[in-house]
Short mmCIF file of C-alpha atoms in Angstrom, two decimals:
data_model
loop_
_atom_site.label_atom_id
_atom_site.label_comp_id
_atom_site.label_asym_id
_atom_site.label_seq_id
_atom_site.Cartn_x
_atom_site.Cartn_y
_atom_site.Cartn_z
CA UNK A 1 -13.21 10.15 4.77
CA UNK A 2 -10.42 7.98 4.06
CA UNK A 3 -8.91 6.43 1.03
CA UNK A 4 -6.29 3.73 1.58
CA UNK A 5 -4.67 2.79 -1.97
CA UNK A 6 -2.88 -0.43 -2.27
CA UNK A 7 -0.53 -0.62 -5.38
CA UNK A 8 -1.33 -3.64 -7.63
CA UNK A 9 -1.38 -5.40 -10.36
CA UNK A 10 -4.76 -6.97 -10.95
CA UNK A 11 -4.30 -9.93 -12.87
CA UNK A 12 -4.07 -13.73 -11.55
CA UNK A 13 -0.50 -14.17 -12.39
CA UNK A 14 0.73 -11.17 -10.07
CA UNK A 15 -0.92 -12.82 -7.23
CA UNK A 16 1.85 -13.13 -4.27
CA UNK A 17 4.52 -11.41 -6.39
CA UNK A 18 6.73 -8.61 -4.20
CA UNK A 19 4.78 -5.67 -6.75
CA UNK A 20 1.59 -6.73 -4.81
CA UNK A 21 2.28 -5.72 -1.32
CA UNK A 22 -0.31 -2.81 -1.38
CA UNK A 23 -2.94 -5.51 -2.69
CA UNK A 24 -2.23 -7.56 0.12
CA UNK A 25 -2.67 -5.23 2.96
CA UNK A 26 -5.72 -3.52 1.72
CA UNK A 27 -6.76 -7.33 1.78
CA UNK A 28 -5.71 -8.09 5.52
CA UNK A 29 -7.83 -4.89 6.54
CA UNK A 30 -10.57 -5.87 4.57
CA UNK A 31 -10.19 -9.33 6.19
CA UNK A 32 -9.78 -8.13 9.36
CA UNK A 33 -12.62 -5.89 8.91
CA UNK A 34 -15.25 -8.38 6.84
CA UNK A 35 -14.92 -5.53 4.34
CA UNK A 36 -16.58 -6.74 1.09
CA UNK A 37 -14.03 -5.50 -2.17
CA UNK A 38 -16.71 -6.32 -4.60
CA UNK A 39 -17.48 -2.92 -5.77
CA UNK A 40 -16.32 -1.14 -9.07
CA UNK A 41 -15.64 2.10 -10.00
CA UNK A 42 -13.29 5.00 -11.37
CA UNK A 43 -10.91 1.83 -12.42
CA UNK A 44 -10.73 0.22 -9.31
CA UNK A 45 -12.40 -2.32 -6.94
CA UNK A 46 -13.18 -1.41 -3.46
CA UNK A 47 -15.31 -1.77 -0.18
CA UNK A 48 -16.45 1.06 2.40
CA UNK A 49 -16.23 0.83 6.05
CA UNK A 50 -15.85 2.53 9.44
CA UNK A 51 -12.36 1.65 11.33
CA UNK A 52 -11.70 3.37 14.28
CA UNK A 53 -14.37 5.41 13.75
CA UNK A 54 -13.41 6.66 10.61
CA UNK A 55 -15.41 6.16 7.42
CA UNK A 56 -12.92 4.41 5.36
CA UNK A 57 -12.43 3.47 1.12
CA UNK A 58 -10.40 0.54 0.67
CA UNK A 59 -9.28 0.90 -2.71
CA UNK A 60 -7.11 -1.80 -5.47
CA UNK A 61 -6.54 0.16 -8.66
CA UNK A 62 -7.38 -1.93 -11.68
CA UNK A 63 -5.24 0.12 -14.01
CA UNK A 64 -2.02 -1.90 -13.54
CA UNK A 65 0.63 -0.53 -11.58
CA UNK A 66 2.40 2.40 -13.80
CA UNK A 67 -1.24 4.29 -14.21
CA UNK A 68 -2.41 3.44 -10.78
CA UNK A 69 -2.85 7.60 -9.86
CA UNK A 70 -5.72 7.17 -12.75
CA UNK A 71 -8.14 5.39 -9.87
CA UNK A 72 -6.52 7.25 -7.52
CA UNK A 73 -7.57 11.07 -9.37
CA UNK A 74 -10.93 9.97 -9.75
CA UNK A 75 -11.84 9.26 -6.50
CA UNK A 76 -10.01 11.76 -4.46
CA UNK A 77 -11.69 14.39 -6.93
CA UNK A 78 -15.23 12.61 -7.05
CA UNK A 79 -15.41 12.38 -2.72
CA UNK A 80 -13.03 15.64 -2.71
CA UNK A 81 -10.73 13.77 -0.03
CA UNK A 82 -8.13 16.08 1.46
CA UNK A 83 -4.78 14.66 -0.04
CA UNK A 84 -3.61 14.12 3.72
CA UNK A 85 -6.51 11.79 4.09
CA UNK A 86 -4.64 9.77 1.20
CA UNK A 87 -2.79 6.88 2.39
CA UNK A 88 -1.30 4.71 -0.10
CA UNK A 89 0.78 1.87 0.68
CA UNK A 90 2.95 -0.37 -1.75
CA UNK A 91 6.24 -2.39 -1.89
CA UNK A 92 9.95 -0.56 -1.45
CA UNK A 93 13.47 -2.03 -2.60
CA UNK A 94 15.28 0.12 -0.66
CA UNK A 95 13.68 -1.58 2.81
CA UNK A 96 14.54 -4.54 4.52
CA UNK A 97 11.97 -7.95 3.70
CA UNK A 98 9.62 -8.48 6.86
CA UNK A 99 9.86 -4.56 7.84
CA UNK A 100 7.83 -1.16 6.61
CA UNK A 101 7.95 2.56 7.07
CA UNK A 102 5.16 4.99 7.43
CA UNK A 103 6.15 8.51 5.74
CA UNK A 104 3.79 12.21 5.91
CA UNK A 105 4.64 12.82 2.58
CA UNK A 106 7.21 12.68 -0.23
CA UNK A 107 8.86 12.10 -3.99
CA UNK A 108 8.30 8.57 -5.51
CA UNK A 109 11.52 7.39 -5.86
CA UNK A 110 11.62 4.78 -8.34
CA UNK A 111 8.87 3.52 -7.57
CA UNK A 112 6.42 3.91 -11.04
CA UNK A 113 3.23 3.40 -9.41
CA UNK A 114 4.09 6.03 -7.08
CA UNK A 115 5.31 8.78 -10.02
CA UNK A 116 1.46 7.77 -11.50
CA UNK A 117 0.06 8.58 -8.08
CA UNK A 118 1.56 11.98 -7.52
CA UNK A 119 1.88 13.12 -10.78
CA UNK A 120 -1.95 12.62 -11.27
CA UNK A 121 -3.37 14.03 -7.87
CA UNK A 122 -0.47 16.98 -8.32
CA UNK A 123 0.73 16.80 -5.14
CA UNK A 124 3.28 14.73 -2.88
CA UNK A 125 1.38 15.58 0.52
CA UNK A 126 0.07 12.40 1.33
CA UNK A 127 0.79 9.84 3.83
CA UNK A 128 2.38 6.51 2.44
CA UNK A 129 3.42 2.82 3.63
CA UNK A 130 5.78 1.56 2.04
CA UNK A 131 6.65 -1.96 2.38
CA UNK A 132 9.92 -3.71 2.47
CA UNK A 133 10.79 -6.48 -0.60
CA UNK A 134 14.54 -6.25 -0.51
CA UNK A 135 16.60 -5.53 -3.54
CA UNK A 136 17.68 -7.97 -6.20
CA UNK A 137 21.02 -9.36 -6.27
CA UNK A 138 21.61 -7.59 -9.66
CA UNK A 139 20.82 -4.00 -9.85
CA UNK A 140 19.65 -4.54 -13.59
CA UNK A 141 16.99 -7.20 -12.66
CA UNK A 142 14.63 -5.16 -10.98
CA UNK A 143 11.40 -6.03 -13.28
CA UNK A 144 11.87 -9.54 -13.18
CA UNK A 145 12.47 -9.50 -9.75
CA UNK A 146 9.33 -7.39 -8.57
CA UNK A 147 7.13 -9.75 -11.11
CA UNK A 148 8.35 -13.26 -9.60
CA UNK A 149 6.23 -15.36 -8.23
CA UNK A 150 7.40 -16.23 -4.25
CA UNK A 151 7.71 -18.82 -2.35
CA UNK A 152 6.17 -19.92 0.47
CA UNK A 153 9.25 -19.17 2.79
CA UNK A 154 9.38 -15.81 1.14
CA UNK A 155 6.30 -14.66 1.46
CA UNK A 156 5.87 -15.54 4.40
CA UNK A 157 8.59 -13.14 5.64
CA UNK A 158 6.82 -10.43 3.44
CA UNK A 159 4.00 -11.00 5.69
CA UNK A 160 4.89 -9.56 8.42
CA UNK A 161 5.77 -6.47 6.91
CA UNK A 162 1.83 -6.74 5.63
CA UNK A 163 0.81 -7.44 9.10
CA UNK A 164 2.88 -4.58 10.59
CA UNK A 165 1.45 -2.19 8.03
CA UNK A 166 -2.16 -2.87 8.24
CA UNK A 167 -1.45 -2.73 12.15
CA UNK A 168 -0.01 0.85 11.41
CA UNK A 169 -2.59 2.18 9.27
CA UNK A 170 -5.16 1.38 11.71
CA UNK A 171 -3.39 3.06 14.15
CA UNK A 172 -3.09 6.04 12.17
CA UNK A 173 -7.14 6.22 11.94
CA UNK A 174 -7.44 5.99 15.64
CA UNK A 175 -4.53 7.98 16.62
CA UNK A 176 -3.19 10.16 13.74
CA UNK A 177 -0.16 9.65 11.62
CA UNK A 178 2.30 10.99 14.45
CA UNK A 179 1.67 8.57 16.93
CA UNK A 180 1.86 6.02 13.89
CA UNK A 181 5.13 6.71 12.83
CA UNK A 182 6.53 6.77 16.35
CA UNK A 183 4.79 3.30 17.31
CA UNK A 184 5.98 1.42 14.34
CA UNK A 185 8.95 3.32 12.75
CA UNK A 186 10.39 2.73 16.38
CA UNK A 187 9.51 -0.90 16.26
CA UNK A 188 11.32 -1.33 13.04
CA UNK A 189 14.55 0.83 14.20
CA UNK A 190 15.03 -1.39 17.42
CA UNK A 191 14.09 -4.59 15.30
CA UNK A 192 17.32 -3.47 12.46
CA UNK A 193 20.37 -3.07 15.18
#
């Protein structure tokens, strides 16, 4: 089994804000997939499905972002899912609006809902997507600037970097994470020059 996390806040008002990015893929598979998120439990909302073959947890924390690895515990310890079977995918500063990058494992930068993540599952072995929302122009305006609302333009460049990741993490059901990485982190190097 698989459990793909996105990284959310659950509340109206951080609907189509750049913190929401690992909402709004888990939503485009479960769109693409008719997958119901209706479900509660351990702090979340999810839906169950077979992609590719693979039985699959689509999972939206409830727990707002900075105790997001609460849901997360719970359910890799309830199904006992192998923390490589773990994806989680949520929004990154550091990369480029419109693009993501698929990584085997890793520390959580500054991201908080990532630090919640590993420092509740104890482990940074897990597979992650994270995607691009630019950086603010000022360095000290990072809240505010994950939080805003976006505009239509904006968002719509975010988009692809939703489509591209839900793209990749089917992939990585059907293929593994190897052939993943090289199909889209490729794609994104040729698409920055």
């Amino acid at each position: 089994m698989y459990l793909i996390v996105g990284l959310g806040n659950p509340e109206e008002e951080y609907k189509r804000t750049r913190h929401n990015m690992g909402f709004d893929v888990v939503n485009e598979i479960a769109s693409r997939y008719m997958v119901f998120l209706e479900r509660k439990k351990f702090d979340a909302i999810y839906g169950e499905a077979i992609i590719e073959g693979q039985k699959v947890m689509l999972i939206k924390p409830q727990t707002y972002m900075n105790l997001s690895g609460v849901a997360v515990k719970q359910f890799v310890d309830f199904y006992k899912v192998p923390v490589e079977q773990v994806i989680v995918v949520y929004d990154d500063m550091d990369i480029e609006k419109g693009t993501m990058k698929i990584r085997k494992k890793g520390g959580a930068g500054s991201h908080n809902g990532m630090k919640s993540v590993i420092s509740q599952i104890g482990s940074e072995g897990f597979p992650r997507i994270r995607i691009g929302i630019g950086a603010p122009l000022h360095p000290h305006d990072r809240i505010n600037y994950v939080l805003e609302k976006l505009s239509k333009e904006e968002y719509t460049i975010l988009e692809q970097g939703i489509q591209k990741a839900s793209m990749a993490i089917i992939d990585m059901l059907k293929s593994g994470i190897d052939h993943a990485m090289n199909q889209y982190n490729e794609t994104i190097r040729k698409e920055t020059r």
